[in-house]
Amino acid sequence: MTLEEYKEIVGSCAMYITMLQMLAGIIICKNIYQQGTSKGVDPMPFLGGIGLCILMLRYAWILDDSAMINVNIFGVVTNTIYMAVYYYYASNTKNVLNLIGKATVFIVIFLIYAQVEHPSNVEFRFGIVVTVLLFLLIAAPLIHLREIIKTKNTEILPFPLILMGTLVSFSWLLYGLIIDNAFVIFQNVVGFTLSIAQLSLFVIFPSKKTQDRLLSEQRKKD
């Protein structure tokens, strides 16, 4: 059997794993609710998720790929809900609205570009746009790398999203190989590598909660 024969199976698996990854945001929202504030939580995974899913949805329509269309519609809905929770518990809503405004303008510009670009060029050029934005979103947590190394603490990183993102990148990489789409392959090779790099930080610098738990267990043994 050729890889092409597994297209529907792999596409469905990639779609459902991605949906599960998007649901990982529930854990972060639960923590926000329990703390009563979104302070200390980076809104960019949610806001970036909305923007990227909208642009990826446009790209999926260009490719006429049902698996990618479904997963990005789901992504827009779930990330909008997460962003609403973040906004509700934000101490400075003005800053959040400012971020949302900038993101909206950014998204609209690229959607207009996709509409006016020549049909023979739009798939390639718009593919470059969403690829670059995907890399920026995946690598966004690394902005905190200096702080993580300084404090030797990874609590600021969204572990559930990074872990699921690793599985998502791997599954879409397989799908990209099957449909022979260079952008999908390249996106997920780099995405998988970045996700693995971020996961390694949790091994090198455990969160304080993990350190406290291990210390507590050690004291019980003593």
PDB file of C-alpha atoms in Angstrom:
ATOM      1  CA  MET A   1       0.000   0.000   0.000  1.00  0.00           C
ATOM      2  CA  THR A   2       1.210   3.498  -0.826  1.00  0.00           C
ATOM      3  CA  LEU A   3       1.198   6.422   1.603  1.00  0.00           C
ATOM      4  CA  GLU A   4      -1.590   8.030  -0.449  1.00  0.00           C
ATOM      5  CA  GLU A   5      -3.944   5.263   0.692  1.00  0.00           C
ATOM      6  CA  TYR A   6      -3.454   6.371   4.314  1.00  0.00           C
ATOM      7  CA  LYS A   7      -4.313  10.007   3.570  1.00  0.00           C
ATOM      8  CA  GLU A   8      -7.802   9.988   5.146  1.00  0.00           C
ATOM      9  CA  ILE A   9      -6.671   8.061   8.229  1.00  0.00           C
ATOM     10  CA  VAL A  10      -3.614  10.207   8.919  1.00  0.00           C
ATOM     11  CA  GLY A  11      -5.536  13.398   8.129  1.00  0.00           C
ATOM     12  CA  SER A  12      -8.289  12.465  10.583  1.00  0.00           C
ATOM     13  CA  CYS A  13      -5.755  11.537  13.279  1.00  0.00           C
ATOM     14  CA  ALA A  14      -3.891  14.815  12.772  1.00  0.00           C
ATOM     15  CA  MET A  15      -7.170  16.734  12.935  1.00  0.00           C
ATOM     16  CA  TYR A  16      -8.350  15.117  16.190  1.00  0.00           C
ATOM     17  CA  ILE A  17      -4.930  15.387  17.865  1.00  0.00           C
ATOM     18  CA  THR A  18      -4.866  19.076  16.941  1.00  0.00           C
ATOM     19  CA  MET A  19      -8.331  19.537  18.426  1.00  0.00           C
ATOM     20  CA  LEU A  20      -7.149  17.868  21.628  1.00  0.00           C
ATOM     21  CA  GLN A  21      -4.167  20.234  21.676  1.00  0.00           C
ATOM     22  CA  MET A  22      -6.505  23.171  21.333  1.00  0.00           C
ATOM     23  CA  LEU A  23      -8.558  21.859  24.263  1.00  0.00           C
ATOM     24  CA  ALA A  24      -5.397  21.920  26.407  1.00  0.00           C
ATOM     25  CA  GLY A  25      -6.098  25.620  26.836  1.00  0.00           C
ATOM     26  CA  ILE A  26      -8.897  24.598  29.220  1.00  0.00           C
ATOM     27  CA  ILE A  27      -6.229  23.694  31.790  1.00  0.00           C
ATOM     28  CA  ILE A  28      -4.717  27.173  31.590  1.00  0.00           C
ATOM     29  CA  CYS A  29      -8.152  28.804  31.827  1.00  0.00           C
ATOM     30  CA  LYS A  30      -8.930  26.632  34.855  1.00  0.00           C
ATOM     31  CA  ASN A  31      -5.772  27.905  36.552  1.00  0.00           C
ATOM     32  CA  ILE A  32      -6.770  31.490  35.719  1.00  0.00           C
ATOM     33  CA  TYR A  33     -10.215  30.884  37.225  1.00  0.00           C
ATOM     34  CA  GLN A  34      -8.785  29.338  40.395  1.00  0.00           C
ATOM     35  CA  GLN A  35      -6.326  32.209  40.857  1.00  0.00           C
ATOM     36  CA  GLY A  36      -8.992  34.785  40.073  1.00  0.00           C
ATOM     37  CA  THR A  37      -6.629  36.632  37.746  1.00  0.00           C
ATOM     38  CA  SER A  38      -4.850  36.142  34.428  1.00  0.00           C
ATOM     39  CA  LYS A  39      -1.760  37.917  35.739  1.00  0.00           C
ATOM     40  CA  GLY A  40       1.417  35.983  34.920  1.00  0.00           C
ATOM     41  CA  VAL A  41      -0.232  34.188  31.977  1.00  0.00           C
ATOM     42  CA  ASP A  42       0.945  35.062  28.476  1.00  0.00           C
ATOM     43  CA  PRO A  43      -2.087  35.870  26.239  1.00  0.00           C
ATOM     44  CA  MET A  44      -0.148  35.377  22.999  1.00  0.00           C
ATOM     45  CA  PRO A  45      -0.780  31.611  22.670  1.00  0.00           C
ATOM     46  CA  PHE A  46      -4.524  32.383  22.646  1.00  0.00           C
ATOM     47  CA  LEU A  47      -4.458  35.570  20.598  1.00  0.00           C
ATOM     48  CA  GLY A  48      -1.854  34.156  18.224  1.00  0.00           C
ATOM     49  CA  GLY A  49      -3.898  30.970  17.977  1.00  0.00           C
ATOM     50  CA  ILE A  50      -6.947  32.932  16.816  1.00  0.00           C
ATOM     51  CA  GLY A  51      -4.975  34.845  14.200  1.00  0.00           C
ATOM     52  CA  LEU A  52      -3.057  31.855  12.898  1.00  0.00           C
ATOM     53  CA  CYS A  53      -6.154  29.657  12.694  1.00  0.00           C
ATOM     54  CA  ILE A  54      -7.986  32.340  10.685  1.00  0.00           C
ATOM     55  CA  LEU A  55      -5.086  32.610   8.237  1.00  0.00           C
ATOM     56  CA  MET A  56      -4.568  28.839   8.116  1.00  0.00           C
ATOM     57  CA  LEU A  57      -8.290  28.471   7.444  1.00  0.00           C
ATOM     58  CA  ARG A  58      -7.909  30.781   4.450  1.00  0.00           C
ATOM     59  CA  TYR A  59      -4.930  28.719   3.271  1.00  0.00           C
ATOM     60  CA  ALA A  60      -6.914  25.489   3.764  1.00  0.00           C
ATOM     61  CA  TRP A  61      -9.661  26.890   1.530  1.00  0.00           C
ATOM     62  CA  ILE A  62      -7.052  27.631  -1.124  1.00  0.00           C
ATOM     63  CA  LEU A  63      -5.896  24.003  -0.912  1.00  0.00           C
ATOM     64  CA  ASP A  64      -9.492  22.779  -0.593  1.00  0.00           C
ATOM     65  CA  ASP A  65      -8.387  20.457   2.238  1.00  0.00           C
ATOM     66  CA  SER A  66     -11.309  19.426   4.463  1.00  0.00           C
ATOM     67  CA  ALA A  67      -9.150  18.195   7.381  1.00  0.00           C
ATOM     68  CA  MET A  68      -7.330  21.520   7.617  1.00  0.00           C
ATOM     69  CA  ILE A  69     -10.577  23.492   7.215  1.00  0.00           C
ATOM     70  CA  ASN A  70     -12.335  21.643  10.050  1.00  0.00           C
ATOM     71  CA  VAL A  71      -9.454  21.885  12.503  1.00  0.00           C
ATOM     72  CA  ASN A  72      -8.928  25.599  11.951  1.00  0.00           C
ATOM     73  CA  ILE A  73     -12.617  26.425  12.381  1.00  0.00           C
ATOM     74  CA  PHE A  74     -12.425  24.533  15.671  1.00  0.00           C
ATOM     75  CA  GLY A  75      -9.265  26.461  16.551  1.00  0.00           C
ATOM     76  CA  VAL A  76     -10.848  29.859  15.951  1.00  0.00           C
ATOM     77  CA  VAL A  77     -13.800  28.984  18.212  1.00  0.00           C
ATOM     78  CA  THR A  78     -11.797  27.489  21.098  1.00  0.00           C
ATOM     79  CA  ASN A  79      -9.079  30.148  21.164  1.00  0.00           C
ATOM     80  CA  THR A  80     -11.728  32.892  21.082  1.00  0.00           C
ATOM     81  CA  ILE A  81     -13.304  31.350  24.187  1.00  0.00           C
ATOM     82  CA  TYR A  82      -9.905  31.145  25.931  1.00  0.00           C
ATOM     83  CA  MET A  83      -9.148  34.763  25.049  1.00  0.00           C
ATOM     84  CA  ALA A  84     -12.514  35.807  26.451  1.00  0.00           C
ATOM     85  CA  VAL A  85     -11.686  34.088  29.745  1.00  0.00           C
ATOM     86  CA  TYR A  86      -8.275  35.758  29.806  1.00  0.00           C
ATOM     87  CA  TYR A  87      -9.829  39.161  29.147  1.00  0.00           C
ATOM     88  CA  TYR A  88     -12.494  38.691  31.848  1.00  0.00           C
ATOM     89  CA  TYR A  89      -9.839  38.007  34.506  1.00  0.00           C
ATOM     90  CA  ALA A  90      -7.272  40.522  33.212  1.00  0.00           C
ATOM     91  CA  SER A  91      -6.292  43.297  35.625  1.00  0.00           C
ATOM     92  CA  ASN A  92      -5.506  45.706  32.778  1.00  0.00           C
ATOM     93  CA  THR A  93      -8.099  45.199  30.054  1.00  0.00           C
ATOM     94  CA  LYS A  94      -6.881  48.255  28.157  1.00  0.00           C
ATOM     95  CA  ASN A  95      -3.583  46.516  27.320  1.00  0.00           C
ATOM     96  CA  VAL A  96      -5.453  43.380  26.249  1.00  0.00           C
ATOM     97  CA  LEU A  97      -7.749  45.387  23.956  1.00  0.00           C
ATOM     98  CA  ASN A  98      -4.681  47.075  22.479  1.00  0.00           C
ATOM     99  CA  LEU A  99      -3.169  43.682  21.655  1.00  0.00           C
ATOM    100  CA  ILE A 100      -6.447  42.477  20.154  1.00  0.00           C
ATOM    101  CA  GLY A 101      -6.694  45.610  18.018  1.00  0.00           C
ATOM    102  CA  LYS A 102      -3.172  45.202  16.635  1.00  0.00           C
ATOM    103  CA  ALA A 103      -3.763  41.522  15.908  1.00  0.00           C
ATOM    104  CA  THR A 104      -7.029  42.292  14.124  1.00  0.00           C
ATOM    105  CA  VAL A 105      -5.390  44.845  11.812  1.00  0.00           C
ATOM    106  CA  PHE A 106      -2.563  42.393  11.112  1.00  0.00           C
ATOM    107  CA  ILE A 107      -4.980  39.586  10.203  1.00  0.00           C
ATOM    108  CA  VAL A 108      -7.188  41.778   8.010  1.00  0.00           C
ATOM    109  CA  ILE A 109      -4.174  42.976   5.997  1.00  0.00           C
ATOM    110  CA  PHE A 110      -3.159  39.425   5.104  1.00  0.00           C
ATOM    111  CA  LEU A 111      -6.732  38.332   4.358  1.00  0.00           C
ATOM    112  CA  ILE A 112      -7.055  41.241   1.930  1.00  0.00           C
ATOM    113  CA  TYR A 113      -3.733  40.265   0.372  1.00  0.00           C
ATOM    114  CA  ALA A 114      -4.951  36.676  -0.127  1.00  0.00           C
ATOM    115  CA  GLN A 115      -8.058  38.040  -1.830  1.00  0.00           C
ATOM    116  CA  VAL A 116      -6.298  40.370  -4.279  1.00  0.00           C
ATOM    117  CA  GLU A 117      -3.252  38.200  -5.077  1.00  0.00           C
ATOM    118  CA  HIS A 118      -3.226  36.456  -8.437  1.00  0.00           C
ATOM    119  CA  PRO A 119      -4.643  32.885  -8.154  1.00  0.00           C
ATOM    120  CA  SER A 120      -1.484  31.382  -9.675  1.00  0.00           C
ATOM    121  CA  ASN A 121       0.695  32.924  -6.937  1.00  0.00           C
ATOM    122  CA  VAL A 122      -1.532  32.981  -3.863  1.00  0.00           C
ATOM    123  CA  GLU A 123      -0.955  29.371  -2.744  1.00  0.00           C
ATOM    124  CA  PHE A 124       2.831  29.744  -2.677  1.00  0.00           C
ATOM    125  CA  ARG A 125       3.066  33.298  -1.341  1.00  0.00           C
ATOM    126  CA  PHE A 126       0.296  32.996   1.228  1.00  0.00           C
ATOM    127  CA  GLY A 127       1.857  29.687   2.245  1.00  0.00           C
ATOM    128  CA  ILE A 128       5.054  31.563   3.084  1.00  0.00           C
ATOM    129  CA  VAL A 129       3.076  34.017   5.213  1.00  0.00           C
ATOM    130  CA  VAL A 130       1.325  31.363   7.326  1.00  0.00           C
ATOM    131  CA  THR A 131       4.566  29.379   7.653  1.00  0.00           C
ATOM    132  CA  VAL A 132       6.456  32.357   9.097  1.00  0.00           C
ATOM    133  CA  LEU A 133       3.582  33.188  11.463  1.00  0.00           C
ATOM    134  CA  LEU A 134       3.356  29.570  12.590  1.00  0.00           C
ATOM    135  CA  PHE A 135       7.053  29.570  13.488  1.00  0.00           C
ATOM    136  CA  LEU A 136       6.655  32.813  15.426  1.00  0.00           C
ATOM    137  CA  LEU A 137       3.730  31.393  17.404  1.00  0.00           C
ATOM    138  CA  ILE A 138       5.470  28.103  18.200  1.00  0.00           C
ATOM    139  CA  ALA A 139       8.673  29.885  19.186  1.00  0.00           C
ATOM    140  CA  ALA A 140       6.850  32.591  21.199  1.00  0.00           C
ATOM    141  CA  PRO A 141       7.446  30.900  24.589  1.00  0.00           C
ATOM    142  CA  LEU A 142      11.204  31.085  23.924  1.00  0.00           C
ATOM    143  CA  ILE A 143      10.927  34.847  24.445  1.00  0.00           C
ATOM    144  CA  HIS A 144      11.069  33.955  28.132  1.00  0.00           C
ATOM    145  CA  LEU A 145      14.237  31.865  27.692  1.00  0.00           C
ATOM    146  CA  ARG A 146      16.496  34.394  29.409  1.00  0.00           C
ATOM    147  CA  GLU A 147      14.180  34.578  32.415  1.00  0.00           C
ATOM    148  CA  ILE A 148      13.903  30.779  32.565  1.00  0.00           C
ATOM    149  CA  ILE A 149      17.688  30.355  32.577  1.00  0.00           C
ATOM    150  CA  LYS A 150      18.074  33.112  35.173  1.00  0.00           C
ATOM    151  CA  THR A 151      15.404  31.756  37.548  1.00  0.00           C
ATOM    152  CA  LYS A 152      15.870  28.078  36.606  1.00  0.00           C
ATOM    153  CA  ASN A 153      12.087  27.843  36.552  1.00  0.00           C
ATOM    154  CA  THR A 154       9.726  26.927  33.675  1.00  0.00           C
ATOM    155  CA  GLU A 155       6.393  27.808  35.324  1.00  0.00           C
ATOM    156  CA  ILE A 156       5.844  30.631  32.817  1.00  0.00           C
ATOM    157  CA  LEU A 157       5.774  28.149  29.909  1.00  0.00           C
ATOM    158  CA  PRO A 158       2.412  26.554  28.945  1.00  0.00           C
ATOM    159  CA  PHE A 159       3.484  22.898  29.290  1.00  0.00           C
ATOM    160  CA  PRO A 160       0.125  21.349  28.147  1.00  0.00           C
ATOM    161  CA  LEU A 161       0.156  23.411  24.939  1.00  0.00           C
ATOM    162  CA  ILE A 162       3.812  22.647  24.198  1.00  0.00           C
ATOM    163  CA  LEU A 163       3.421  18.903  24.809  1.00  0.00           C
ATOM    164  CA  MET A 164       0.348  18.630  22.612  1.00  0.00           C
ATOM    165  CA  GLY A 165       1.985  20.909  20.044  1.00  0.00           C
ATOM    166  CA  THR A 166       4.791  18.378  19.697  1.00  0.00           C
ATOM    167  CA  LEU A 167       2.310  15.602  18.884  1.00  0.00           C
ATOM    168  CA  VAL A 168       0.424  17.892  16.512  1.00  0.00           C
ATOM    169  CA  SER A 169       3.555  18.846  14.567  1.00  0.00           C
ATOM    170  CA  PHE A 170       4.530  15.196  14.170  1.00  0.00           C
ATOM    171  CA  SER A 171       1.069  14.129  12.955  1.00  0.00           C
ATOM    172  CA  TRP A 172       0.806  16.982  10.419  1.00  0.00           C
ATOM    173  CA  LEU A 173       4.341  16.223   9.237  1.00  0.00           C
ATOM    174  CA  LEU A 174       3.169  12.737   8.270  1.00  0.00           C
ATOM    175  CA  TYR A 175       0.125  14.229   6.566  1.00  0.00           C
ATOM    176  CA  GLY A 176       2.296  16.727   4.687  1.00  0.00           C
ATOM    177  CA  LEU A 177       4.464  13.885   3.394  1.00  0.00           C
ATOM    178  CA  ILE A 178       1.384  12.054   2.158  1.00  0.00           C
ATOM    179  CA  ILE A 179      -0.137  15.014   0.312  1.00  0.00           C
ATOM    180  CA  ASP A 180       3.358  16.052  -0.827  1.00  0.00           C
ATOM    181  CA  ASN A 181       2.944  19.687   0.240  1.00  0.00           C
ATOM    182  CA  ALA A 182       6.310  21.366   0.805  1.00  0.00           C
ATOM    183  CA  PHE A 183       4.892  24.067   3.098  1.00  0.00           C
ATOM    184  CA  VAL A 184       3.099  21.618   5.387  1.00  0.00           C
ATOM    185  CA  ILE A 185       6.250  19.452   5.586  1.00  0.00           C
ATOM    186  CA  PHE A 186       8.580  22.378   6.248  1.00  0.00           C
ATOM    187  CA  GLN A 187       6.211  23.974   8.783  1.00  0.00           C
ATOM    188  CA  ASN A 188       6.010  20.839  10.857  1.00  0.00           C
ATOM    189  CA  VAL A 189       9.664  19.785  10.644  1.00  0.00           C
ATOM    190  CA  VAL A 190      10.612  23.139  12.145  1.00  0.00           C
ATOM    191  CA  GLY A 191       7.584  23.129  14.470  1.00  0.00           C
ATOM    192  CA  PHE A 192       8.451  19.685  15.808  1.00  0.00           C
ATOM    193  CA  THR A 193      12.065  20.725  16.382  1.00  0.00           C
ATOM    194  CA  LEU A 194      11.056  23.894  18.245  1.00  0.00           C
ATOM    195  CA  SER A 195       8.568  21.967  20.380  1.00  0.00           C
ATOM    196  CA  ILE A 196      11.180  19.381  21.350  1.00  0.00           C
ATOM    197  CA  ALA A 197      13.582  22.199  22.266  1.00  0.00           C
ATOM    198  CA  GLN A 198      10.942  23.740  24.539  1.00  0.00           C
ATOM    199  CA  LEU A 199      10.087  20.394  26.150  1.00  0.00           C
ATOM    200  CA  SER A 200      13.763  19.914  26.969  1.00  0.00           C
ATOM    201  CA  LEU A 201      13.598  23.058  29.118  1.00  0.00           C
ATOM    202  CA  PHE A 202      11.149  21.305  31.452  1.00  0.00           C
ATOM    203  CA  VAL A 203      13.725  18.544  31.956  1.00  0.00           C
ATOM    204  CA  ILE A 204      16.614  20.957  32.500  1.00  0.00           C
ATOM    205  CA  PHE A 205      14.676  23.456  34.623  1.00  0.00           C
ATOM    206  CA  PRO A 206      11.729  21.817  36.452  1.00  0.00           C
ATOM    207  CA  SER A 207       9.039  24.199  37.675  1.00  0.00           C
ATOM    208  CA  LYS A 208       9.092  25.224  41.337  1.00  0.00           C
ATOM    209  CA  LYS A 209       5.949  23.170  41.922  1.00  0.00           C
ATOM    210  CA  THR A 210       7.743  20.095  40.632  1.00  0.00           C
ATOM    211  CA  GLN A 211      10.817  20.891  42.702  1.00  0.00           C
ATOM    212  CA  ASP A 212       8.707  21.406  45.841  1.00  0.00           C
ATOM    213  CA  ARG A 213       6.893  18.111  45.254  1.00  0.00           C
ATOM    214  CA  LEU A 214      10.155  16.199  44.838  1.00  0.00           C
ATOM    215  CA  LEU A 215      11.574  17.862  47.947  1.00  0.00           C
ATOM    216  CA  SER A 216       8.446  16.944  49.915  1.00  0.00           C
ATOM    217  CA  GLU A 217       8.681  13.330  48.777  1.00  0.00           C
ATOM    218  CA  GLN A 218      12.361  13.227  49.746  1.00  0.00           C
ATOM    219  CA  ARG A 219      11.567  14.564  53.228  1.00  0.00           C
ATOM    220  CA  LYS A 220       8.900  11.883  53.706  1.00  0.00           C
ATOM    221  CA  LYS A 221      11.438   9.192  52.792  1.00  0.00           C
ATOM    222  CA  ASP A 222      13.938  10.648  55.276  1.00  0.00           C
TER     223      ASP A 222
END
